[in-house]
Amino acid sequence: DDEHFDYIINPGELILGRYQIKERIGKGSFGQVVRAEDMETRRDVAVKIIKSKKPFLMQAKTEIELLTHLNDQDPDDQHNVVRLLAHFMYRNHQCLVFEMLSINLYELLKNTQFAG
């Protein structure tokens, strides 16, 4: 980890023998997001790697519970809720695997002059 409790990203690294890191695509107060290839499905995914400090890990647990509930309530993907594909701990970091989207929420809001 670096001095801010972020995981040190290594392009090419294989996480859990399944997700091969391609590049970092985002960074925030929670941690980082990387583009990775899911070696089982051969698809790109977004892996959110949470900082290894307890308050961030607790927040990630809440995010996982919320997204799991929302995804379960929308099995046919009719309500445009991002899909949480998997989650796991890796080297003391909570990781959340999402479908790869073309744009993040901040960029979308910026493009619409923050009209939600």
CSV table of C-alpha atoms in Angstrom, one decimal:
chain,number,residue,atom,x,y,z
A,1,ASP,CA,0.0,0.0,0.0
A,2,ASP,CA,1.0,3.6,-0.4
A,3,GLU,CA,1.0,6.2,2.4
A,4,HIS,CA,-2.8,6.9,1.7
A,5,PHE,CA,-3.8,3.2,2.2
A,6,ASP,CA,-4.3,2.8,-1.6
A,7,TYR,CA,-3.4,-0.5,-3.3
A,8,ILE,CA,-0.3,0.0,-5.5
A,9,ILE,CA,-1.6,-0.8,-9.0
A,10,ASN,CA,0.5,-3.0,-11.3
A,11,PRO,CA,-0.7,-3.3,-14.9
A,12,GLY,CA,-0.6,-6.9,-15.9
A,13,GLU,CA,-1.2,-8.2,-12.4
A,14,LEU,CA,-3.6,-11.1,-12.1
A,15,ILE,CA,-6.0,-10.8,-9.2
A,16,LEU,CA,-7.4,-14.0,-7.8
A,17,GLY,CA,-6.2,-15.7,-11.0
A,18,ARG,CA,-9.1,-14.2,-12.8
A,19,TYR,CA,-8.9,-10.4,-13.2
A,20,GLN,CA,-5.9,-9.0,-15.2
A,21,ILE,CA,-5.3,-5.3,-14.5
A,22,LYS,CA,-5.0,-3.2,-17.6
A,23,GLU,CA,-5.0,0.4,-16.3
A,24,ARG,CA,-6.2,2.7,-13.6
A,25,ILE,CA,-9.3,4.6,-14.9
A,26,GLY,CA,-10.3,6.4,-11.7
A,27,LYS,CA,-9.3,7.5,-8.3
A,28,GLY,CA,-11.2,9.0,-5.4
A,29,SER,CA,-11.4,9.4,-1.7
A,30,PHE,CA,-12.6,5.7,-1.4
A,31,GLY,CA,-9.8,4.2,-3.4
A,32,GLN,CA,-9.2,3.4,-7.1
A,33,VAL,CA,-10.9,1.9,-10.1
A,34,VAL,CA,-9.1,-0.2,-12.7
A,35,ARG,CA,-10.0,-1.6,-16.0
A,36,ALA,CA,-9.4,-5.4,-16.0
A,37,GLU,CA,-10.0,-8.3,-18.2
A,38,ASP,CA,-12.1,-11.1,-16.6
A,39,MET,CA,-10.1,-14.1,-17.8
A,40,GLU,CA,-13.1,-16.4,-17.4
A,41,THR,CA,-15.5,-14.4,-19.6
A,42,ARG,CA,-12.9,-12.5,-21.7
A,43,ARG,CA,-14.8,-9.2,-21.0
A,44,ASP,CA,-13.5,-6.0,-19.6
A,45,VAL,CA,-14.8,-5.1,-16.1
A,46,ALA,CA,-14.3,-2.3,-13.7
A,47,VAL,CA,-12.7,-3.3,-10.4
A,48,LYS,CA,-13.1,-0.8,-7.5
A,49,ILE,CA,-10.2,-1.3,-5.1
A,50,ILE,CA,-11.1,0.2,-1.7
A,51,LYS,CA,-8.5,1.7,0.6
A,52,SER,CA,-7.3,-0.7,3.3
A,53,LYS,CA,-8.5,1.4,6.2
A,54,LYS,CA,-11.5,0.3,8.4
A,55,PRO,CA,-13.9,3.3,7.7
A,56,PHE,CA,-13.5,2.7,3.9
A,57,LEU,CA,-14.0,-1.0,4.3
A,58,MET,CA,-17.2,-0.5,6.3
A,59,GLN,CA,-18.5,1.9,3.7
A,60,ALA,CA,-17.7,-0.7,1.0
A,61,LYS,CA,-19.7,-3.3,2.9
A,62,THR,CA,-22.7,-1.0,2.9
A,63,GLU,CA,-22.3,-0.3,-0.8
A,64,ILE,CA,-22.1,-4.1,-1.5
A,65,GLU,CA,-25.3,-4.7,0.5
A,66,LEU,CA,-27.2,-1.8,-1.2
A,67,LEU,CA,-26.1,-2.9,-4.7
A,68,THR,CA,-26.9,-6.5,-4.1
A,69,HIS,CA,-30.4,-5.6,-2.9
A,70,LEU,CA,-31.0,-3.3,-5.9
A,71,ASN,CA,-29.6,-5.8,-8.4
A,72,ASP,CA,-31.8,-8.5,-6.8
A,73,GLN,CA,-34.9,-6.3,-7.2
A,74,ASP,CA,-34.1,-5.7,-10.9
A,75,PRO,CA,-33.2,-9.1,-12.3
A,76,ASP,CA,-34.0,-8.1,-15.9
A,77,ASP,CA,-32.0,-4.9,-15.7
A,78,GLN,CA,-34.9,-2.6,-16.5
A,79,HIS,CA,-34.0,0.2,-14.2
A,80,ASN,CA,-30.4,1.1,-15.2
A,81,VAL,CA,-28.7,0.1,-11.9
A,82,VAL,CA,-25.0,-0.7,-12.3
A,83,ARG,CA,-24.4,-4.4,-12.0
A,84,LEU,CA,-22.2,-5.6,-9.2
A,85,LEU,CA,-20.7,-8.8,-10.6
A,86,ALA,CA,-18.6,-9.9,-7.7
A,87,HIS,CA,-16.8,-8.8,-4.6
A,88,PHE,CA,-13.9,-10.1,-2.6
A,89,MET,CA,-11.0,-9.2,-0.3
A,90,TYR,CA,-7.6,-9.1,-1.9
A,91,ARG,CA,-4.4,-8.2,0.1
A,92,ASN,CA,-6.5,-6.5,2.8
A,93,HIS,CA,-8.5,-4.4,0.2
A,94,GLN,CA,-12.2,-4.9,-0.5
A,95,CYS,CA,-12.7,-5.2,-4.2
A,96,LEU,CA,-16.0,-4.7,-6.1
A,97,VAL,CA,-16.3,-5.9,-9.7
A,98,PHE,CA,-18.7,-4.0,-11.9
A,99,GLU,CA,-19.8,-4.2,-15.5
A,100,MET,CA,-17.7,-1.8,-17.6
A,101,LEU,CA,-19.6,1.3,-18.5
A,102,SER,CA,-18.7,3.9,-21.1
A,103,ILE,CA,-18.7,6.8,-18.7
A,104,ASN,CA,-18.6,7.4,-14.9
A,105,LEU,CA,-21.3,9.2,-13.0
A,106,TYR,CA,-19.2,12.4,-12.5
A,107,GLU,CA,-18.5,12.7,-16.2
A,108,LEU,CA,-22.2,12.1,-17.0
A,109,LEU,CA,-23.3,14.8,-14.6
A,110,LYS,CA,-20.6,17.2,-16.0
A,111,ASN,CA,-21.9,16.5,-19.5
A,112,THR,CA,-25.5,17.3,-18.5
A,113,GLN,CA,-24.4,20.5,-16.5
A,114,PHE,CA,-25.1,18.6,-13.3
A,115,ALA,CA,-28.8,18.2,-14.0
A,116,GLY,CA,-29.6,14.8,-12.5
